[in-house]
Structures are given as C-alpha cells and as structure tokens.
XYZ file of C-alpha atoms in Angstrom:
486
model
C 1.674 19.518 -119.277
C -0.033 20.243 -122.583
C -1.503 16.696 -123.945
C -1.820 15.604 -120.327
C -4.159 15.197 -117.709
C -4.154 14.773 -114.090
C -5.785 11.309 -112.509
C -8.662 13.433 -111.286
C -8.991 15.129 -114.594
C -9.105 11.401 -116.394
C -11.201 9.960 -113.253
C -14.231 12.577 -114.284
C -13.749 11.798 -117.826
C -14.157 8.068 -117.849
C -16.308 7.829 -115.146
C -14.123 5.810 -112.249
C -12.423 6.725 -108.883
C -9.306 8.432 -108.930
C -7.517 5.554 -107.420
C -9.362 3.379 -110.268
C -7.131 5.446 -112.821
C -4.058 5.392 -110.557
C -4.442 1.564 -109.918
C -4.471 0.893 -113.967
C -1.620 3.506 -114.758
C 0.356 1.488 -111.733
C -0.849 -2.316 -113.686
C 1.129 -0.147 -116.891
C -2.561 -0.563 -118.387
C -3.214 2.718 -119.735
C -1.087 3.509 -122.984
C 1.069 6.631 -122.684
C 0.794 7.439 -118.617
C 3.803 8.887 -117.016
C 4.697 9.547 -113.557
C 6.347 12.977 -112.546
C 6.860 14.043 -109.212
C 5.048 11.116 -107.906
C 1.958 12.186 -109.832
C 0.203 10.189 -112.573
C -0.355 12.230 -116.200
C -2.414 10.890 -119.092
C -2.635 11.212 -122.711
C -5.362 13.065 -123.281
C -5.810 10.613 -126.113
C -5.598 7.575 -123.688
C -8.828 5.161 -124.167
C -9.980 3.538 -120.918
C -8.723 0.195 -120.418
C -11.157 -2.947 -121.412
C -12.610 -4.957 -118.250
C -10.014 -8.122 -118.072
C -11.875 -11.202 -119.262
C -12.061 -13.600 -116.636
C -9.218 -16.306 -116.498
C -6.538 -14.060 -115.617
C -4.644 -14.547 -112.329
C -6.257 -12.923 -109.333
C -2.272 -11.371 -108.332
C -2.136 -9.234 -112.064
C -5.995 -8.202 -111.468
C -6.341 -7.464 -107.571
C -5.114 -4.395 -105.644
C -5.271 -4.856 -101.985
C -4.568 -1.648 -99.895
C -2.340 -1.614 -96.116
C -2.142 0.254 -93.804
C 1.762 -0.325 -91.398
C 1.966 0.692 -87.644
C 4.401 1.439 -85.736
C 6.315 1.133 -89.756
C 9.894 2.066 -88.456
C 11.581 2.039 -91.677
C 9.428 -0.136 -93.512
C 10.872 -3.498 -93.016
C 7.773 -5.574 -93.579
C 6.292 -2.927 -95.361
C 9.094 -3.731 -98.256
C 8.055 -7.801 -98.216
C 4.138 -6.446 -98.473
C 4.805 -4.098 -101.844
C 8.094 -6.612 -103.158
C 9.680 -5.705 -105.838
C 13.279 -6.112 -104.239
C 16.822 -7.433 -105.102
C 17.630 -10.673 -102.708
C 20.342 -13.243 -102.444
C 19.815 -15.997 -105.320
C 20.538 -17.770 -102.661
C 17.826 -16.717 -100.397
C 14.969 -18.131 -102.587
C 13.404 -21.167 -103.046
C 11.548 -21.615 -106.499
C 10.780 -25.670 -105.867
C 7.938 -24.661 -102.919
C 7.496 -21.183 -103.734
C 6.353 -22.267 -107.529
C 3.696 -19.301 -107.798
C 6.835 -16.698 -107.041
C 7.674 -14.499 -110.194
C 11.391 -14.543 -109.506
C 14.030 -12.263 -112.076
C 17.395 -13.850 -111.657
C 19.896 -11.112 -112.224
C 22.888 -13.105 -111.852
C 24.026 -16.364 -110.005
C 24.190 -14.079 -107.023
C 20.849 -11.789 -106.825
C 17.515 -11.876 -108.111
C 14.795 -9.507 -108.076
C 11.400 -10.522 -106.382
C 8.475 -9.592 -108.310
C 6.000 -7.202 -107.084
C 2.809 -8.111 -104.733
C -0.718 -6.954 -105.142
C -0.217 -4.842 -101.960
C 0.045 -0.873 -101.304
C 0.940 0.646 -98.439
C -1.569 3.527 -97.931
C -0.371 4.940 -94.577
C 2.674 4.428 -92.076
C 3.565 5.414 -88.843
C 6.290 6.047 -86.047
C 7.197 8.581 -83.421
C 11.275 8.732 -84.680
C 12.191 10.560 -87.079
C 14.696 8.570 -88.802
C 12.291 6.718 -89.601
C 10.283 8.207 -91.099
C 13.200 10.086 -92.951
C 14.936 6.197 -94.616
C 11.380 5.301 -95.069
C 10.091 8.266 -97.152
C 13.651 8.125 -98.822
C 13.398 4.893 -99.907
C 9.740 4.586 -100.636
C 8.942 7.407 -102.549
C 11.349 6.585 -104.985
C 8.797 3.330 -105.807
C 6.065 6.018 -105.997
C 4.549 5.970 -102.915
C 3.597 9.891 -101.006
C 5.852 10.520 -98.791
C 3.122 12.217 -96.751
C 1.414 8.515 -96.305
C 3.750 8.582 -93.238
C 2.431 10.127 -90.000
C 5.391 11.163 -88.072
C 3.380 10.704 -84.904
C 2.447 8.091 -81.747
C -0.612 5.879 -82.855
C -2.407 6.875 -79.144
C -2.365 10.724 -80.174
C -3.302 9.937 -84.065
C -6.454 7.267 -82.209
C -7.554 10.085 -79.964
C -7.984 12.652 -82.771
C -9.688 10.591 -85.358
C -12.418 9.532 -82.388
C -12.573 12.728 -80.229
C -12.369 15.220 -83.396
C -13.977 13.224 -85.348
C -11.590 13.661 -88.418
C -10.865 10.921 -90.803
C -7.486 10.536 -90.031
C -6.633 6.663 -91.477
C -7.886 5.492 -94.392
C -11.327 3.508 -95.214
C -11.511 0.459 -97.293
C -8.159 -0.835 -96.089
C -7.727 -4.787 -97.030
C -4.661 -5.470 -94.252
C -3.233 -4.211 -91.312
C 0.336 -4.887 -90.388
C 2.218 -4.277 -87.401
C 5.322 -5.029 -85.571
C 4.072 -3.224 -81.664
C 6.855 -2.078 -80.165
C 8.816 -5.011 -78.563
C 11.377 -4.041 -76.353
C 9.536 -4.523 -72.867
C 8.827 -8.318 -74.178
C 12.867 -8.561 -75.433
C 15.002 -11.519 -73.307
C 17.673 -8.540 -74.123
C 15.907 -5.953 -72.223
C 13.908 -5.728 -68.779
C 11.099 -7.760 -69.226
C 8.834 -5.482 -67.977
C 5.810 -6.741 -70.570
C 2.749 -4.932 -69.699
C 4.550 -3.258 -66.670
C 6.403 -1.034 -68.955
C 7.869 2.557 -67.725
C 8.057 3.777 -71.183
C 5.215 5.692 -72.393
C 3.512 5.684 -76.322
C 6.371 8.598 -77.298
C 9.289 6.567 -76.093
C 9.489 9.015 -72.979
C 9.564 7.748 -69.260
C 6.497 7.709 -67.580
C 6.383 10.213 -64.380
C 3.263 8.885 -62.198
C 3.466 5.641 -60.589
C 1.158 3.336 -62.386
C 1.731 2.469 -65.896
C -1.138 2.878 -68.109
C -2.794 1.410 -71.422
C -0.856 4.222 -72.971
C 2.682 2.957 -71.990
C 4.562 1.062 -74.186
C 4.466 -2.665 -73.489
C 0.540 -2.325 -74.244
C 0.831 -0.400 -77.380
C -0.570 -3.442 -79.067
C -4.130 -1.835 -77.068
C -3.900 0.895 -79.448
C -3.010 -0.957 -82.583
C -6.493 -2.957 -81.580
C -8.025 0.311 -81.598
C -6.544 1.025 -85.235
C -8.484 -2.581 -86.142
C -11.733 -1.282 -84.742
C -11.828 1.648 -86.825
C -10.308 0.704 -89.681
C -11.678 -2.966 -89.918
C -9.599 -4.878 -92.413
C -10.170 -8.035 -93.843
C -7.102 -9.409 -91.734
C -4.325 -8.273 -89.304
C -0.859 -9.396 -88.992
C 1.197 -8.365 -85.887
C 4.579 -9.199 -85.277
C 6.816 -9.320 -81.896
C 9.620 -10.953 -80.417
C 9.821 -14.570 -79.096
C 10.248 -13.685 -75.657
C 6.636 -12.859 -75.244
C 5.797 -16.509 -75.176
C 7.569 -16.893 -71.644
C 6.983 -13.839 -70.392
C 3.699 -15.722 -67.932
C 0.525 -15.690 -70.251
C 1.300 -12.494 -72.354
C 0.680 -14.306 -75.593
C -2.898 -15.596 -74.516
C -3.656 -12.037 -73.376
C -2.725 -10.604 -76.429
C -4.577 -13.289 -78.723
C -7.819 -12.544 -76.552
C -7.527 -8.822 -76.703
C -7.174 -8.983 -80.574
C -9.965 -11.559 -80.757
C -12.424 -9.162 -78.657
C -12.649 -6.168 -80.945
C -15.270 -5.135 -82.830
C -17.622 -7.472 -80.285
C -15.514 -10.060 -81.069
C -15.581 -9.972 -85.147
C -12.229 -11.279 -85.272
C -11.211 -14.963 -85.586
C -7.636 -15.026 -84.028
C -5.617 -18.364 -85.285
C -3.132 -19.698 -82.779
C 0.138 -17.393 -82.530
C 3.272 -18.963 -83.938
C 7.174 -18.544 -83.343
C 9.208 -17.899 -87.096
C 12.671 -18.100 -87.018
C 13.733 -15.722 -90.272
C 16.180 -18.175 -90.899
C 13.777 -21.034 -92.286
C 13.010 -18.161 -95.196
C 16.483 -17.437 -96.721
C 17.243 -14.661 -94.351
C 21.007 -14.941 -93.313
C 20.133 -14.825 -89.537
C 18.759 -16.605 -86.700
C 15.381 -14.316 -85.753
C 12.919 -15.468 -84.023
C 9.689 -13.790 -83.990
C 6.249 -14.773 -82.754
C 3.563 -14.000 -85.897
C -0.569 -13.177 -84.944
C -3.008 -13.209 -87.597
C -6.418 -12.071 -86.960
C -9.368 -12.788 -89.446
C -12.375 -10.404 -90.148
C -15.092 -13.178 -89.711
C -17.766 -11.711 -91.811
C -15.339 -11.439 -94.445
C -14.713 -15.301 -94.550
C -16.194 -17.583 -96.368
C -18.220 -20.462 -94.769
C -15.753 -23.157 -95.311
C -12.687 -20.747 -94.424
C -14.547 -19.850 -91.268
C -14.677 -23.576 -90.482
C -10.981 -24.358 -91.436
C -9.629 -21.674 -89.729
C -11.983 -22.547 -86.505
C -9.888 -25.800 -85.986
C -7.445 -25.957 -83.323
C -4.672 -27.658 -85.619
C -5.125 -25.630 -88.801
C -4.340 -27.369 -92.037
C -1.420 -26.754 -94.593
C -3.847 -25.477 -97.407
C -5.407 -22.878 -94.966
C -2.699 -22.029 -92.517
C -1.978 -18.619 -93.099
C 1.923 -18.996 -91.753
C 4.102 -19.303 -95.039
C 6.300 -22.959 -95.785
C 9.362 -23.056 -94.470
C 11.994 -23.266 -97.589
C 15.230 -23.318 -95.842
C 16.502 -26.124 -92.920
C 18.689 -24.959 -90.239
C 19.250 -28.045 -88.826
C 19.380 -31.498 -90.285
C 16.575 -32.854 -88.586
C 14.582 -30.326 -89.928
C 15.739 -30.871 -93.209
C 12.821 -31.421 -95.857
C 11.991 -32.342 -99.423
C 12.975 -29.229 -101.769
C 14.074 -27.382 -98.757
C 17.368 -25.469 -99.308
C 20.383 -25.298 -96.845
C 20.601 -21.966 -94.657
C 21.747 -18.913 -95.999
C 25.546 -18.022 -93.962
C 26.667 -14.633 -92.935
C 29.410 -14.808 -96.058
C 27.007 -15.357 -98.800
C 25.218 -12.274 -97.491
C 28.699 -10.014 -97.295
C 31.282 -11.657 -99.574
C 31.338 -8.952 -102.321
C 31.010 -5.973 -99.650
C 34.336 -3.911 -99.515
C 36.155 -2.842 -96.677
C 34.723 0.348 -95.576
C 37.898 1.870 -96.296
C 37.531 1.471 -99.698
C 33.349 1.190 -100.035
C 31.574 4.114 -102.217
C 28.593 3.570 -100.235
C 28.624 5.721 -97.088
C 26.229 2.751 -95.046
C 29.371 0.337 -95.896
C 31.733 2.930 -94.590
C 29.953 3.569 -91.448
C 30.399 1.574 -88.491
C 30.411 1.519 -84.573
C 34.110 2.212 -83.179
C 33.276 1.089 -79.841
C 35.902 -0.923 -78.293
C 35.978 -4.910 -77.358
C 35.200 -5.036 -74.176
C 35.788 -8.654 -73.248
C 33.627 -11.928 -73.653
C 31.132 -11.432 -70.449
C 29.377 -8.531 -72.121
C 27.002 -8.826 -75.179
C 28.287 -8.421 -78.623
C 31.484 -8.657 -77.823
C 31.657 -11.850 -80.466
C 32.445 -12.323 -83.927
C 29.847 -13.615 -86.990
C 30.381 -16.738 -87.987
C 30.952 -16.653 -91.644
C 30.017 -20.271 -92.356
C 26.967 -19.594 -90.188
C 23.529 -17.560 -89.020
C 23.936 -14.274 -87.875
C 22.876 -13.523 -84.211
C 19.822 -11.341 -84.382
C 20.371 -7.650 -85.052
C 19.410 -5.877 -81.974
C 17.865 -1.877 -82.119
C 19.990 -0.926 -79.119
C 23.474 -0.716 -81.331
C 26.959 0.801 -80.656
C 28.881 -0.930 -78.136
C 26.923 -4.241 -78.036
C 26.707 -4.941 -82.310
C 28.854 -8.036 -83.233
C 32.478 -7.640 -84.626
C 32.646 -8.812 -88.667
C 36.157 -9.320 -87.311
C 38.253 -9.595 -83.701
C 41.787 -9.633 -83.198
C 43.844 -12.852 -82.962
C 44.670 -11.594 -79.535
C 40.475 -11.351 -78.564
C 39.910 -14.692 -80.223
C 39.422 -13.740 -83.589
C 38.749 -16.965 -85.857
C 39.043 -15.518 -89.535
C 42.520 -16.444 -89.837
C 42.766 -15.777 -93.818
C 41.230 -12.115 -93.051
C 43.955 -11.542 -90.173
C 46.831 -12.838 -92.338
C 45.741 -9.972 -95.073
C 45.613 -7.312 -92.392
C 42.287 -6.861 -92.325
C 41.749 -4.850 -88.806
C 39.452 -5.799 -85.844
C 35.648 -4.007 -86.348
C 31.952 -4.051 -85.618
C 29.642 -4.946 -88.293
C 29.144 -1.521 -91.056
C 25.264 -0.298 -91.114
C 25.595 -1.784 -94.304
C 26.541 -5.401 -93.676
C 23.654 -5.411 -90.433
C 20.842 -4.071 -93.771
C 22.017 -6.988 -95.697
C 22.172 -9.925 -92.625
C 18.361 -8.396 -92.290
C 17.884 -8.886 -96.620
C 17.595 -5.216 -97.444
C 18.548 -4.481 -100.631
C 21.904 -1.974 -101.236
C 19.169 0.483 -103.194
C 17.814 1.339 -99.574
C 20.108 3.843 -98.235
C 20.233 4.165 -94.016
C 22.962 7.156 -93.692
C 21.416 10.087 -95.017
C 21.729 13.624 -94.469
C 18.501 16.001 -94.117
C 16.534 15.701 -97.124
C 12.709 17.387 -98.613
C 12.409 17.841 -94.323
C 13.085 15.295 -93.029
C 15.844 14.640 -89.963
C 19.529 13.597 -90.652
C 20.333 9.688 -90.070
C 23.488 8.946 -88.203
C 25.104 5.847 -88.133
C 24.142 5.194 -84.719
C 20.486 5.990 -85.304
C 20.926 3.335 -88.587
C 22.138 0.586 -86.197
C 18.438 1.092 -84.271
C 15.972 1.429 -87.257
C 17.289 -1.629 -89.233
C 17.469 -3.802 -85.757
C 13.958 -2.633 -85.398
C 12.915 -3.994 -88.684
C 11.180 -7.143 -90.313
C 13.543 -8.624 -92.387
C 12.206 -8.093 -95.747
C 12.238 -11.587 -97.266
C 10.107 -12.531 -94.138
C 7.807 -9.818 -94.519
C 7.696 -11.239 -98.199
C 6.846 -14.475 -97.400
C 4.192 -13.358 -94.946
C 2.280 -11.083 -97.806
C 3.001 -13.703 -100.910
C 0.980 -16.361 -98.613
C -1.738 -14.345 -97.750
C -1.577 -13.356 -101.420
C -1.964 -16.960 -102.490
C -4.826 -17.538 -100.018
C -6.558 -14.517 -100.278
C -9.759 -16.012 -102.725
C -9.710 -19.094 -100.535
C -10.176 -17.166 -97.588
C -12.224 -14.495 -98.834
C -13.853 -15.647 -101.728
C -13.494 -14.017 -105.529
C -13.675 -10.490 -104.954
C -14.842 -8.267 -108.178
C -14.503 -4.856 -106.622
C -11.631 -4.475 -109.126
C -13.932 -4.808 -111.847
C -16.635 -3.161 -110.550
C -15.461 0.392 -110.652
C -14.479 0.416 -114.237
C-alpha cells in the first residue's frame, strides 16, 4: 500500500525487533498504523514512539508472551488475552479494584485487555482448532499460531530434527492436560489410560508415557524446552482421590530442568467462587522458574502455607454458600441470569442458540437426565454431550419444575450449544456452529457440546492471568526488556 510499510520494513528503519514494532502498533502507540489481513502497515511518516517515562503502570507497559497446550478452543486462552463481554453480574469491582471493567449496560460489561499474547496453541481435533482460529483471529492473532497436531509428535520433532518448532522467550505456559482418565464421570483409569496422545486406543498391552492419562509427561517436556518464567496447568478435581496422582504430578513438574522449578501446593477452584454461573471444580498447579524469582519471592513461595500477598491462586469474589460468605464478596451467579434474554431456539438468529441435542429423557437413574436449576449453579458441562447434557426444561410428566415456562408451552429440551457457552462465560461473539471456513473442518452441534465442555471457563481463566498479572514484579522483579529494545 503506497504510504505504507510492512513491520519488517519499519523494524529495519528504526532499529527494533519486528515484534518491538508490532507490540507498539498493538499498545495503539504508533500514529497512523492499521491492521489488514492480520498484518500491521505504517505510515511511512510514522516517528518511533518515545521510551515511556517511568511511573506508568507495569500492565499498559509490559507484554508477556504464552504459549496454550492442549488449547481446545481456547477457553483459558480467552481469560489470558481478556478483552471479553461478561455478566455485570459476574464481576466483582470491590476486591478486584486493579480490574479495568467497561460496563455496557446493567447486564454486561466488557473486561479490559491483559498484558498477555498467545503465541502458539495446540490440539489433535479439528474443531478445535477450527472455533479457535475463528474466533481468535478476528482479535488479530495468526491463525497459523495453532498446531493442529499431538504435543508427543510436535516434542519429538523439535528434539530429534532439531527444528525450532515452539517459540523462545515465552513468559507463561498454560495448560489444561487432557482430563478424562482422572474424570469421577469416566473410568478412572489415571495413569493406566488405554487412550493414546491422538485420542486413538492403544493396541499393545502396556500403556506407555505416550498414552493419555500421562500427557501431562509431555507438557513437562514442553517446560524443559521452552522454560518459562511460570506454568499453570489445569485438571479436574477427581485427580485428588484418584491414590497419590496429585503428589506425582507436583513432583514430576518440580523435577524438570534438574529441578529449576518451585512447584506451590496444588489447589481445588470451584468456577463458581469467580462469577461463573456453574459449579466446576478444578484442581490449579503453578510451577515457578526459580532463577527467575526474586530472593524474597523464592522465600515466600518456599513456605508450606503461602501468604495472601504471594499466593498465586486469585481471591475468591463470589460465596456459594453462606458460611463462606465474606466481606465484599458477591452472591453466586444462577443459571437464569446467565440465559434470561436467550430466545427459544425456535425463534434465535444465532445458529449456536438454535442448535441443541434431541436425545430423548431417558429416566432419572442415568446422567443428565435432570433439569438446571434456574435460581441455582449449573452442574458442570461435561465434553462427552448428546444424550447425557442437562434439560433447560422437562416435562411436567418427567418432573419438570419451571411451572411458568410449562404454562406458556414452552416444550421439554436439552440445553442449546449456546446456553452450555454462556453457563461456561463465553461471550455470544464466539461462534461454536460453523461450517468449513479458510480450511478448516465443519463444527457440528455435537462436536460444540465437546469443545466448550472441554474448556476453562473464561472468567476463570481471567482471574488466573489478572493475578499473575498483578504479581508478576513481585515475583519477578521490574523487568525492562520492554524498554530495552526501543
């Protein structure tokens, strides 16, 4: 474009990195940039940007790059970049003071954006990688930062090929391993499992390091060669009774790298406690790059009871039960504050609203076979949907308990794709049924039920980033590698 030139073009010119330029042009520093086709372009008359003068807050100055594993379709890689629409409802302003919060309306507010950018992403499905890219690129991230591809067979060709295949430099690691072999709803087969890295069934006997209840070997791997300041891995509560799987796992993070990594205790979230409409429960691991620490955050972090100021595990801001109940803290967030302005999918424009399973009720002794409470939390969403995803609505006859809804007429159904993306705090922007688009795979309905169960609710991934965003200087000290580059 005549006037215009490219980031590499303006890199050369004023002497920076090519991610320096793109970093400033994302900060809306650089007078004039525009973004086409996911690529920066800059005035040709465009003066480099001044060094910040010290006294600015480290969130507008500091760029922090992450890398997502096993990313599905980018549930807590949403809360790590922000920049969201949520339930008014769902945030807390009196503990999370240092939150730049837009309220659109009484209903929804926008969540600002973090200093975190996802640089790479990963997953062996498809659909995926196809609501992911959808979504994402639209917020200007490359599509082609997705690897559409197990993390054993991307491990083995970085290290036996020797080719670069994740990024350098990267600042955190994030990663919900796959959990289904740890699930109360499934097996239980932990460690044992008969699934292998590409979701396939194993054929010899033994299961290996490669299966998939010890992919969590291979996101350690990821750690070793990437070495990020910190990790943050996510699974589901049932690890913690599954015999000492957690205390494997924490020792098996804390040995790589000859034991470089200071592993706090592992804790049990419950997604509810953080404005999410829905009772989740998810054990949380954070792993510390020890040479990256500072002296004192070494110490603090050391202690077997952690305190408040350093624990890395964000405040709770909503009480589910009264004995929980706290100064500031809000009341839950109910299934019908989520859905009330939803329409019928009858009469819904949005095809994820109109979508849902038509599986029949198939009595009380199998699962899902139960209606959301309206007043209450949802149940969790499970990946495994169709014939086992709660009804928004039974019949009088099966026990239905919305009576106003069943006076109107309202007919007995499953919960839409749309109304299980908004119990798990996605916004309506992020579209789940979508045909095949710029080569990527189709996404069914079905296929939507499994990628948003799979997810991080959003608003928890949020929380997780905006505290280690808040701690990051305490932890690691003022870091002027922003500055330096300029």
């Amino acid at each position: 474009m005549r006037g215009y030139l490219t980031a590499t073009e303006t890199a050369e010119r004023w002497n920076i990195t090519v991610r320096r330029v793109q970093v400033l042009c994302n900060q809306n520093r650089v007078d004039g940039a525009i973004k086409e086709s996911g690529v920066w372009l800059i005035p040709f008359s465009a003066k480099k940007p001044e060094r910040m003068k010290s006294g600015k807050k480290a969130e507008d100055t500091k760029h922090l790059e992450v890398l997502s594993l096993f990313s599905g379709c980018g549930g807590i890689d949403l809360g790590f970049e922000g920049d969201f629409k949520v339930l008014s409802a769902s945030v807390n302003p009196k503990i999370n003071t240092d939150w730049k919060i837009e309220k659109i309306d009484e209903r929804w507010s926008n969540l600002g954006k973090t200093s975190f950018h996802t640089v790479f992403a990963n997953d062996i499905k498809p659909e995926a990688r196809a609501a992911w890219t959808n979504y994402f690129s639209t917020k200007g991230i490359d599509s082609e930062n997705y690897y559409l591809d197990s993390i054993v067979d991307l491990v083995k060709l970085q290290k036996e090929n020797k080719i670069n295949i994740f990024p350098k430099n990267i600042d955190v690691l994030i990663g919900g391993f796959p959990c289904q072999d740890f699930s109360v709803a499934g097996k239980r087969m932990g460690f044992e499992s008969n699934k292998g890295h590409d979701g396939k069934q194993i054929t010899n006997e033994e299961p290996t390091v490669e299966n998939r209840g010890q992919l969590y070997m291979w996101m350690r791997e990821v750690i070793g060669i990437t070495k990020p300041k910190v990790f943050v891995a996510e699974n589901v509560k049932g690890l913690t009774n599954l015999d000492d799987a957690k205390e494997v796992i924490e020792k098996d993070f804390a040995s790589v790298c000859n034991g470089g990594y200071l592993v706090v205790p592992a804790q049990v979230v419950n997604a509810g406690n953080y404005g999410v409409p829905q009772g989740r429960e998810r054990i949380i691991f954070y792993g510390f790059k020890k040479s990256a620490l500072t002296t004192k955050a070494l110490y603090e972090l050391s202690k077997a009871v952690i305190s408040e100021e350093y624990s890395p595990y964000p405040k709770k801001t909503h009480y589910i039960t009264e004995s929980e109940k706290n100064t500031n803290m809000q009341k839950y967030v109910t299934v019908k504050q989520a859905l009330s302005d939803l329409e019928e999918p009858e009469t819904s424009n949005d095809i994820s609203q109109q979508k849902y399973s038509k599986a029949k009720y198939m009595g009380k002794h199998c699962q899902g076979q139960q209606e959301v409470r309206l007043d209450g939390l949802a149940p969790t969403i499970r990946s495994e949907h169709h014939g086992n995803i709660e009804f928004r609505r039974l019949s009088k006859e099966h026990g239905g308990k919305h009576q106003n809804e069943l006076k109107k007429g309202l007919k007995e159904r499953r919960l839409s794709v749309r109304e299980c993306a908004r119990i798990q705090t996605f916004p309506d922007e992020y579209q789940f049924v979508i045909p095949a688009l710029n080569g990527n795979k189709a996404v069914s309905g079905s296929e939507a039920y499994k990628i948003i169960g799979n997810a991080v609710p959003p608003l928890l991934g949020y929380h997780i980033a905006k505290r280690l965003e808040k701690n990051w200087d305490l932890y690691f000290g003022e870091d002027e590698n922003d500055y330096n580059n300029q």
